[in-house]
Tab-separated table of N, CA, C and O in Angstrom:
chain	number	residue	atom	x	y	z
A	100	MET	N	193.080	177.898	73.722
A	100	MET	CA	193.034	178.895	72.672
A	100	MET	C	192.301	180.123	73.206
A	100	MET	O	191.127	180.046	73.542
A	101	GLY	N	193.000	181.224	73.312
A	101	GLY	CA	192.403	182.465	73.781
A	101	GLY	C	191.606	183.147	72.682
A	101	GLY	O	191.578	182.701	71.536
A	102	ARG	N	190.951	184.241	73.048
A	102	ARG	CA	190.135	184.981	72.096
A	102	ARG	C	190.342	186.476	72.288
A	102	ARG	O	190.409	186.952	73.412
A	103	LEU	N	190.399	187.178	71.180
A	103	LEU	CA	190.418	188.633	71.195
A	103	LEU	C	189.102	189.068	70.568
A	103	LEU	O	188.838	188.793	69.411
A	104	ARG	N	188.265	189.690	71.369
A	104	ARG	CA	186.965	190.156	70.896
A	104	ARG	C	187.099	191.638	70.572
A	104	ARG	O	187.479	192.431	71.419
A	105	TYR	N	186.790	191.972	69.325
A	105	TYR	CA	186.960	193.339	68.835
A	105	TYR	C	185.600	193.925	68.480
A	105	TYR	O	184.824	193.284	67.795
A	106	ASP	N	185.272	195.046	68.962
A	106	ASP	CA	184.084	195.865	68.691
A	106	ASP	C	182.794	195.316	69.308
A	106	ASP	O	181.733	195.896	69.144
A	107	GLY	N	182.857	194.210	69.994
A	107	GLY	CA	181.693	193.675	70.689
A	107	GLY	C	180.677	192.971	69.812
A	107	GLY	O	179.738	192.371	70.319
A	108	THR	N	180.835	193.010	68.490
A	108	THR	CA	179.855	192.359	67.614
A	108	THR	C	180.475	191.320	66.692
A	108	THR	O	179.801	190.384	66.291
A	109	SER	N	181.742	191.468	66.350
A	109	SER	CA	182.402	190.538	65.434
A	109	SER	C	182.739	189.229	66.140
A	109	SER	O	182.839	189.175	67.360
A	110	GLU	N	182.946	188.193	65.333
A	110	GLU	CA	183.416	186.918	65.877
A	110	GLU	C	184.784	187.143	66.511
A	110	GLU	O	185.595	187.912	65.990
A	111	PRO	N	185.082	186.472	67.625
A	111	PRO	CA	186.401	186.672	68.254
A	111	PRO	C	187.524	186.102	67.398
A	111	PRO	O	187.326	185.177	66.625
A	112	ILE	N	188.681	186.692	67.554
A	112	ILE	CA	189.892	186.199	66.902
A	112	ILE	C	190.445	185.101	67.812
A	112	ILE	O	190.712	185.351	68.986
A	113	LEU	N	190.613	183.897	67.295
A	113	LEU	CA	191.170	182.791	68.071
A	113	LEU	C	192.684	182.839	67.966
A	113	LEU	O	193.239	182.885	66.865
A	114	ILE	N	193.335	182.830	69.118
A	114	ILE	CA	194.793	182.966	69.149
A	114	ILE	C	195.329	182.308	70.423
A	114	ILE	O	194.669	182.342	71.457
A	115	ASP	N	196.487	181.701	70.329
A	115	ASP	CA	197.048	181.026	71.506
A	115	ASP	C	197.309	182.042	72.620
A	115	ASP	O	197.565	183.214	72.364
A	116	ASP	N	197.180	181.592	73.864
A	116	ASP	CA	197.308	182.470	75.032
A	116	ASP	C	198.637	183.217	75.080
A	116	ASP	O	198.689	184.389	75.453
A	117	GLU	N	199.722	182.545	74.705
A	117	GLU	CA	201.037	183.177	74.777
A	117	GLU	C	201.123	184.362	73.812
A	117	GLU	O	201.572	185.446	74.180
A	118	THR	N	200.680	184.167	72.586
A	118	THR	CA	200.684	185.261	71.611
A	118	THR	C	199.706	186.344	72.030
A	118	THR	O	200.007	187.543	71.903
A	119	LEU	N	198.554	185.945	72.548
A	119	LEU	CA	197.547	186.912	72.993
A	119	LEU	C	198.094	187.808	74.105
A	119	LEU	O	197.840	189.013	74.120
A	120	ALA	N	198.871	187.251	75.012
A	120	ALA	CA	199.462	188.037	76.094
A	120	ALA	C	200.419	189.094	75.537
A	120	ALA	O	200.426	190.238	75.995
A	121	HIS	N	201.203	188.722	74.541
A	121	HIS	CA	202.116	189.680	73.916
A	121	HIS	C	201.327	190.733	73.130
A	121	HIS	O	201.650	191.918	73.175
A	122	LEU	N	200.296	190.300	72.452
A	122	LEU	CA	199.443	191.218	71.707
A	122	LEU	C	198.778	192.228	72.644
A	122	LEU	O	198.671	193.413	72.321
A	123	LYS	N	198.378	191.775	73.814
A	123	LYS	CA	197.767	192.661	74.812
A	123	LYS	C	198.716	193.794	75.198
A	123	LYS	O	198.307	194.953	75.316
A	124	VAL	N	199.996	193.476	75.371
A	124	VAL	CA	200.990	194.499	75.717
A	124	VAL	C	201.145	195.486	74.560
A	124	VAL	O	201.138	196.702	74.764
A	125	ILE	N	201.267	194.977	73.338
A	125	ILE	CA	201.448	195.828	72.159
A	125	ILE	C	200.244	196.741	71.958
A	125	ILE	O	200.375	197.959	71.810
A	126	VAL	N	199.053	196.161	71.946
A	126	VAL	CA	197.832	196.938	71.722
A	126	VAL	C	197.631	197.948	72.844
A	126	VAL	O	197.311	199.119	72.600
A	127	GLY	N	197.825	197.515	74.083
A	127	GLY	CA	197.677	198.417	75.219
A	127	GLY	C	198.621	199.604	75.140
A	127	GLY	O	198.231	200.749	75.406
A	128	THR	N	199.851	199.355	74.737
A	128	THR	CA	200.837	200.431	74.608
A	128	THR	C	200.422	201.427	73.529
A	128	THR	O	200.435	202.639	73.749
A	129	LYS	N	200.044	200.914	72.358
A	129	LYS	CA	199.652	201.801	71.254
A	129	LYS	C	198.401	202.617	71.612
A	129	LYS	O	198.350	203.822	71.360
A	130	LEU	N	197.410	201.978	72.190
A	130	LEU	CA	196.161	202.686	72.488
A	130	LEU	C	196.339	203.682	73.640
A	130	LEU	O	195.704	204.730	73.644
A	131	ARG	N	197.187	203.357	74.593
A	131	ARG	CA	197.471	204.286	75.682
A	131	ARG	C	198.086	205.573	75.129
A	131	ARG	O	197.868	206.658	75.641
A	132	ARG	N	198.829	205.451	74.040
A	132	ARG	CA	199.448	206.605	73.372
A	132	ARG	C	198.484	207.269	72.381
A	132	ARG	O	198.880	208.184	71.660
A	133	GLN	N	197.252	206.746	72.304
A	133	GLN	CA	196.251	207.234	71.353
A	133	GLN	C	196.690	207.018	69.904
A	133	GLN	O	196.375	207.812	69.017
A	134	GLU	N	197.412	205.920	69.647
A	134	GLU	CA	197.893	205.589	68.304
A	134	GLU	C	197.040	204.449	67.730
A	134	GLU	O	196.997	203.367	68.283
A	135	SER	N	196.378	204.717	66.634
A	135	SER	CA	195.598	203.706	65.934
A	135	SER	C	196.496	202.966	64.947
A	135	SER	O	197.528	203.486	64.534
A	136	PHE	N	196.081	201.764	64.550
A	136	PHE	CA	196.860	200.984	63.588
A	136	PHE	C	195.988	199.883	63.005
A	136	PHE	O	194.886	199.625	63.488
A	137	MET	N	196.482	199.244	61.946
A	137	MET	CA	195.786	198.105	61.348
A	137	MET	C	196.342	196.812	61.940
A	137	MET	O	197.523	196.728	62.272
A	138	MET	N	195.460	195.829	62.061
A	138	MET	CA	195.863	194.510	62.527
A	138	MET	C	195.266	193.486	61.560
A	138	MET	O	194.078	193.544	61.245
A	139	THR	N	196.096	192.580	61.087
A	139	THR	CA	195.702	191.606	60.076
A	139	THR	C	195.997	190.197	60.572
A	139	THR	O	196.982	189.972	61.263
A	140	TRP	N	195.131	189.259	60.185
A	140	TRP	CA	195.344	187.859	60.548
A	140	TRP	C	194.609	186.951	59.591
A	140	TRP	O	193.686	187.359	58.907
A	141	LEU	N	195.038	185.715	59.555
A	141	LEU	CA	194.385	184.659	58.800
A	141	LEU	C	193.593	183.848	59.816
A	141	LEU	O	194.182	183.273	60.736
A	142	PRO	N	192.264	183.819	59.711
A	142	PRO	CA	191.461	183.109	60.714
A	142	PRO	C	191.828	181.632	60.814
A	142	PRO	O	192.284	181.028	59.850
A	143	ARG	N	191.633	181.095	62.008
A	143	ARG	CA	191.876	179.666	62.249
A	143	ARG	C	190.857	178.842	61.474
A	143	ARG	O	189.849	179.353	61.000
A	144	GLU	N	191.088	177.544	61.391
A	144	GLU	CA	190.183	176.650	60.683
A	144	GLU	C	188.748	176.840	61.176
A	144	GLU	O	188.510	177.080	62.349
A	145	GLY	N	187.809	176.768	60.229
A	145	GLY	CA	186.397	176.927	60.571
A	145	GLY	C	185.921	178.359	60.526
A	145	GLY	O	184.744	178.640	60.641
A	146	GLY	N	186.829	179.302	60.337
A	146	GLY	CA	186.461	180.711	60.290
A	146	GLY	C	186.326	181.191	58.857
A	146	GLY	O	186.199	180.408	57.921
A	147	ASP	N	186.372	182.487	58.687
A	147	ASP	CA	186.329	183.076	57.352
A	147	ASP	C	187.507	182.553	56.534
A	147	ASP	O	188.592	182.357	57.060
A	148	PRO	N	187.310	182.362	55.223
A	148	PRO	CA	188.378	181.776	54.399
A	148	PRO	C	189.503	182.734	54.041
A	148	PRO	O	190.588	182.301	53.718
A	149	GLY	N	189.268	184.042	54.101
A	149	GLY	CA	190.287	184.992	53.673
A	149	GLY	C	190.967	185.698	54.822
A	149	GLY	O	190.645	185.510	55.983
A	150	ARG	N	191.946	186.502	54.473
A	150	ARG	CA	192.682	187.308	55.442
A	150	ARG	C	191.793	188.455	55.897
A	150	ARG	O	191.095	189.055	55.101
A	151	LEU	N	191.829	188.773	57.180
A	151	LEU	CA	191.017	189.849	57.747
A	151	LEU	C	191.918	190.965	58.268
A	151	LEU	O	192.991	190.704	58.803
A	152	THR	N	191.460	192.200	58.107
A	152	THR	CA	192.165	193.358	58.642
A	152	THR	C	191.158	194.239	59.355
A	152	THR	O	190.058	194.467	58.841
A	153	VAL	N	191.517	194.716	60.547
A	153	VAL	CA	190.672	195.661	61.281
A	153	VAL	C	191.515	196.877	61.638
A	153	VAL	O	192.739	196.809	61.714
A	154	TRP	N	190.844	197.996	61.832
A	154	TRP	CA	191.470	199.228	62.271
A	154	TRP	C	191.338	199.265	63.786
A	154	TRP	O	190.223	199.272	64.314
A	155	ILE	N	192.444	199.251	64.497
A	155	ILE	CA	192.440	199.288	65.959
A	155	ILE	C	192.480	200.754	66.382
A	155	ILE	O	193.398	201.479	66.015
A	156	HIS	N	191.490	201.155	67.147
A	156	HIS	CA	191.326	202.553	67.553
A	156	HIS	C	190.941	202.592	69.031
A	156	HIS	O	190.203	201.717	69.506
A	157	PRO	N	191.393	203.600	69.781
A	157	PRO	CA	191.098	203.670	71.216
A	157	PRO	C	189.601	203.692	71.553
A	157	PRO	O	189.215	203.278	72.644
A	158	ALA	N	188.749	204.123	70.642
A	158	ALA	CA	187.317	204.221	70.931
A	158	ALA	C	186.565	202.914	70.683
A	158	ALA	O	185.385	202.813	71.021
A	159	ILE	N	187.231	201.917	70.107
A	159	ILE	CA	186.568	200.652	69.793
A	159	ILE	C	186.905	199.639	70.882
A	159	ILE	O	188.073	199.405	71.186
A	160	PRO	N	185.870	199.031	71.495
A	160	PRO	CA	186.137	198.109	72.615
A	160	PRO	C	186.892	196.846	72.205
A	160	PRO	O	186.661	196.293	71.139
A	161	LEU	N	187.776	196.422	73.092
A	161	LEU	CA	188.545	195.184	72.942
A	161	LEU	C	188.400	194.367	74.211
A	161	LEU	O	188.344	194.920	75.310
A	162	GLN	N	188.371	193.065	74.066
A	162	GLN	CA	188.338	192.188	75.222
A	162	GLN	C	189.290	191.032	74.967
A	162	GLN	O	189.200	190.354	73.944
A	163	PHE	N	190.229	190.828	75.885
A	163	PHE	CA	191.188	189.732	75.803
A	163	PHE	C	190.695	188.614	76.717
A	163	PHE	O	190.564	188.823	77.922
A	164	LEU	N	190.417	187.444	76.158
A	164	LEU	CA	189.923	186.303	76.929
A	164	LEU	C	190.953	185.184	76.848
A	164	LEU	O	191.196	184.642	75.769
A	165	PHE	N	191.555	184.842	77.978
A	165	PHE	CA	192.586	183.812	78.019
A	165	PHE	C	191.984	182.478	78.456
A	165	PHE	O	191.113	182.438	79.315
A	166	THR	N	192.476	181.401	77.854
A	166	THR	CA	192.029	180.060	78.222
A	166	THR	C	192.473	179.724	79.642
A	166	THR	O	191.723	179.166	80.424
A	167	SER	N	193.693	180.104	79.967
A	167	SER	CA	194.270	179.800	81.273
A	167	SER	C	194.115	180.985	82.225
A	167	SER	O	194.221	182.136	81.812
A	168	ALA	N	193.887	180.680	83.485
A	168	ALA	CA	193.822	181.727	84.508
A	168	ALA	C	195.223	182.171	84.922
A	168	ALA	O	195.396	183.239	85.504
A	169	ASP	N	196.229	181.359	84.594
A	169	ASP	CA	197.612	181.685	84.950
A	169	ASP	C	198.153	182.767	84.023
A	169	ASP	O	197.908	182.732	82.807
A	170	PRO	N	198.914	183.730	84.559
A	170	PRO	CA	199.512	184.756	83.701
A	170	PRO	C	200.539	184.133	82.757
A	170	PRO	O	201.222	183.174	83.114
A	171	GLN	N	200.627	184.681	81.583
A	171	GLN	CA	201.575	184.193	80.582
A	171	GLN	C	202.923	184.881	80.755
A	171	GLN	O	202.992	186.022	81.212
A	172	ASN	N	203.976	184.198	80.366
A	172	ASN	CA	205.317	184.757	80.392
A	172	ASN	C	205.461	185.734	79.228
A	172	ASN	O	205.191	185.385	78.084
A	173	ILE	N	205.880	186.957	79.512
A	173	ILE	CA	206.085	187.964	78.475
A	173	ILE	C	207.573	188.034	78.158
A	173	ILE	O	208.395	188.250	79.047
A	174	GLU	N	207.912	187.845	76.885
A	174	GLU	CA	209.306	187.873	76.442
A	174	GLU	C	209.604	189.246	75.843
A	174	GLU	O	209.003	189.635	74.842
A	175	LYS	N	210.538	189.946	76.450
A	175	LYS	CA	210.884	191.301	76.032
A	175	LYS	C	211.278	191.364	74.558
A	175	LYS	O	210.832	192.250	73.825
A	176	HIS	N	212.092	190.415	74.103
A	176	HIS	CA	212.539	190.451	72.701
A	176	HIS	C	211.376	190.261	71.737
A	176	HIS	O	211.360	190.842	70.654
A	177	ARG	N	210.390	189.474	72.124
A	177	ARG	CA	209.214	189.257	71.275
A	177	ARG	C	208.378	190.546	71.175
A	177	ARG	O	207.917	190.908	70.100
A	178	ILE	N	208.223	191.237	72.295
A	178	ILE	CA	207.502	192.519	72.307
A	178	ILE	C	208.237	193.521	71.417
A	178	ILE	O	207.618	194.206	70.588
A	179	GLU	N	209.550	193.604	71.568
A	179	GLU	CA	210.344	194.545	70.774
A	179	GLU	C	210.232	194.238	69.282
A	179	GLU	O	210.098	195.146	68.459
A	180	GLU	N	210.280	192.962	68.924
A	180	GLU	CA	210.170	192.549	67.519
A	180	GLU	C	208.796	192.924	66.947
A	180	GLU	O	208.705	193.484	65.847
A	181	MET	N	207.741	192.642	67.689
A	181	MET	CA	206.387	192.954	67.235
A	181	MET	C	206.186	194.468	67.116
A	181	MET	O	205.620	194.956	66.128
A	182	MET	N	206.655	195.216	68.103
A	182	MET	CA	206.488	196.664	68.092
A	182	MET	C	207.284	197.288	66.953
A	182	MET	O	206.799	198.208	66.282
A	183	HIS	N	208.488	196.787	66.717
A	183	HIS	CA	209.301	197.304	65.613
A	183	HIS	C	208.586	197.083	64.272
A	183	HIS	O	208.515	198.000	63.446
A	184	ALA	N	208.072	195.885	64.052
A	184	ALA	CA	207.363	195.586	62.801
A	184	ALA	C	206.127	196.471	62.650
A	184	ALA	O	205.855	196.995	61.568
A	185	LEU	N	205.394	196.660	63.727
A	185	LEU	CA	204.193	197.502	63.696
A	185	LEU	C	204.558	198.948	63.399
A	185	LEU	O	203.947	199.593	62.547
A	186	ASN	N	205.549	199.479	64.072
A	186	ASN	CA	205.943	200.873	63.853
A	186	ASN	C	206.523	201.097	62.461
A	186	ASN	O	206.381	202.182	61.898
A	187	ALA	N	207.154	200.088	61.891
A	187	ALA	CA	207.755	200.218	60.560
A	187	ALA	C	206.708	200.254	59.457
A	187	ALA	O	206.875	200.944	58.454
A	188	SER	N	205.609	199.521	59.647
A	188	SER	CA	204.624	199.398	58.569
A	188	SER	C	203.260	199.999	58.888
A	188	SER	O	202.449	200.191	57.995
A	189	GLY	N	202.966	200.247	60.171
A	189	GLY	CA	201.634	200.719	60.560
A	189	GLY	C	200.621	199.604	60.639
A	189	GLY	O	199.433	199.840	60.834
A	190	GLU	N	201.100	198.376	60.488
A	190	GLU	CA	200.207	197.210	60.513
A	190	GLU	C	200.865	196.085	61.298
A	190	GLU	O	202.049	195.806	61.136
A	191	LEU	N	200.076	195.428	62.146
A	191	LEU	CA	200.548	194.263	62.881
A	191	LEU	C	199.923	193.035	62.247
A	191	LEU	O	198.701	192.893	62.241
A	192	VAL	N	200.739	192.156	61.673
A	192	VAL	CA	200.264	190.921	61.058
A	192	VAL	C	200.440	189.823	62.093
A	192	VAL	O	201.548	189.361	62.345
A	193	ILE	N	199.343	189.438	62.711
A	193	ILE	CA	199.381	188.487	63.828
A	193	ILE	C	199.983	187.150	63.422
A	193	ILE	O	200.707	186.532	64.196
A	194	ASP	N	199.713	186.684	62.215
A	194	ASP	CA	200.196	185.373	61.765
A	194	ASP	C	201.709	185.234	61.900
A	194	ASP	O	202.219	184.139	62.082
A	195	ASP	N	202.426	186.342	61.801
A	195	ASP	CA	203.883	186.304	61.890
A	195	ASP	C	204.372	185.938	63.290
A	195	ASP	O	205.538	185.612	63.469
A	196	TYR	N	203.487	186.000	64.288
A	196	TYR	CA	203.900	185.817	65.681
A	196	TYR	C	203.166	184.712	66.415
A	196	TYR	O	203.459	184.448	67.567
A	197	VAL	N	202.212	184.057	65.767
A	197	VAL	CA	201.428	183.011	66.416
A	197	VAL	C	202.305	181.808	66.696
A	197	VAL	O	203.077	181.366	65.844
A	198	GLN	N	202.189	181.294	67.911
A	198	GLN	CA	202.939	180.099	68.295
A	198	GLN	C	202.259	178.871	67.688
A	198	GLN	O	201.036	178.770	67.686
A	199	PRO	N	203.032	177.927	67.168
A	199	PRO	CA	202.423	176.715	66.615
A	199	PRO	C	201.702	175.928	67.700
A	199	PRO	O	202.156	175.882	68.834
A	200	ARG	N	200.564	175.349	67.326
A	200	ARG	CA	199.819	174.527	68.284
A	200	ARG	C	200.569	173.225	68.491
A	200	ARG	O	201.168	172.696	67.572
A	201	VAL	N	200.525	172.715	69.698
A	201	VAL	CA	201.151	171.440	70.008
A	201	VAL	C	200.053	170.415	70.246
A	201	VAL	O	199.132	170.649	71.035
A	202	VAL	N	200.124	169.307	69.519
A	202	VAL	CA	199.143	168.239	69.646
A	202	VAL	C	199.880	166.985	70.104
A	202	VAL	O	200.736	166.478	69.386
A	203	HIS	N	199.593	166.525	71.309
A	203	HIS	CA	200.203	165.317	71.861
A	203	HIS	C	201.729	165.366	71.780
A	203	HIS	O	202.379	164.457	71.300
A	204	GLY	N	202.311	166.508	72.194
A	204	GLY	CA	203.752	166.618	72.264
A	204	GLY	C	204.433	166.953	70.946
A	204	GLY	O	205.637	167.042	70.891
A	205	ARG	N	203.641	167.097	69.852
A	205	ARG	CA	204.210	167.443	68.547
A	205	ARG	C	203.540	168.685	68.017
A	205	ARG	O	202.400	168.965	68.330
A	206	LYS	N	204.255	169.436	67.167
A	206	LYS	CA	203.639	170.577	66.502
A	206	LYS	C	202.557	170.063	65.571
A	206	LYS	O	202.758	169.058	64.891
A	207	ALA	N	201.421	170.760	65.535
A	207	ALA	CA	200.345	170.377	64.631
A	207	ALA	C	200.857	170.402	63.199
A	207	ALA	O	201.565	171.296	62.782
A	208	GLY	N	200.513	169.351	62.432
A	208	GLY	CA	200.914	169.269	61.047
A	208	GLY	C	202.276	168.627	60.841
A	208	GLY	O	202.710	168.405	59.729
A	209	ALA	N	202.980	168.322	61.942
A	209	ALA	CA	204.315	167.715	61.807
A	209	ALA	C	204.218	166.211	61.710
A	209	ALA	O	203.317	165.592	62.113
C-alpha cells in the first residue's frame, strides 16, 4: 500500500501502488501546467470516517511513497480516463480509480 503525503503535515493518503503511479502522472501533468484542482477520496479503514477533499496546488508539497521499488505499469487508457474526468469536473475522485485489494488470490470482501 503506497502513500501520498500532502502538505507535509497531514496523514498520508493510503492508496495501492498501481493507482498511485497513475495519480503521479495526472498530478504531475496538472501541476507542471500550473493548474490547481480538487482531489477527493474516502480514507481506508482506520482513517477519518468521512470523505476528504484537498486543493492541489503547485506551491503545496507532495510526496509519492511506493511500497515496491519496482516501477509500476502505466496504462494509457487509464490516464486518459482519469484526466478526462478531472478536466470535466475540476475534481479528481480517487475512489473511482482505486484497484481492489487482493487477499490470498481473491478480491477483498469477495
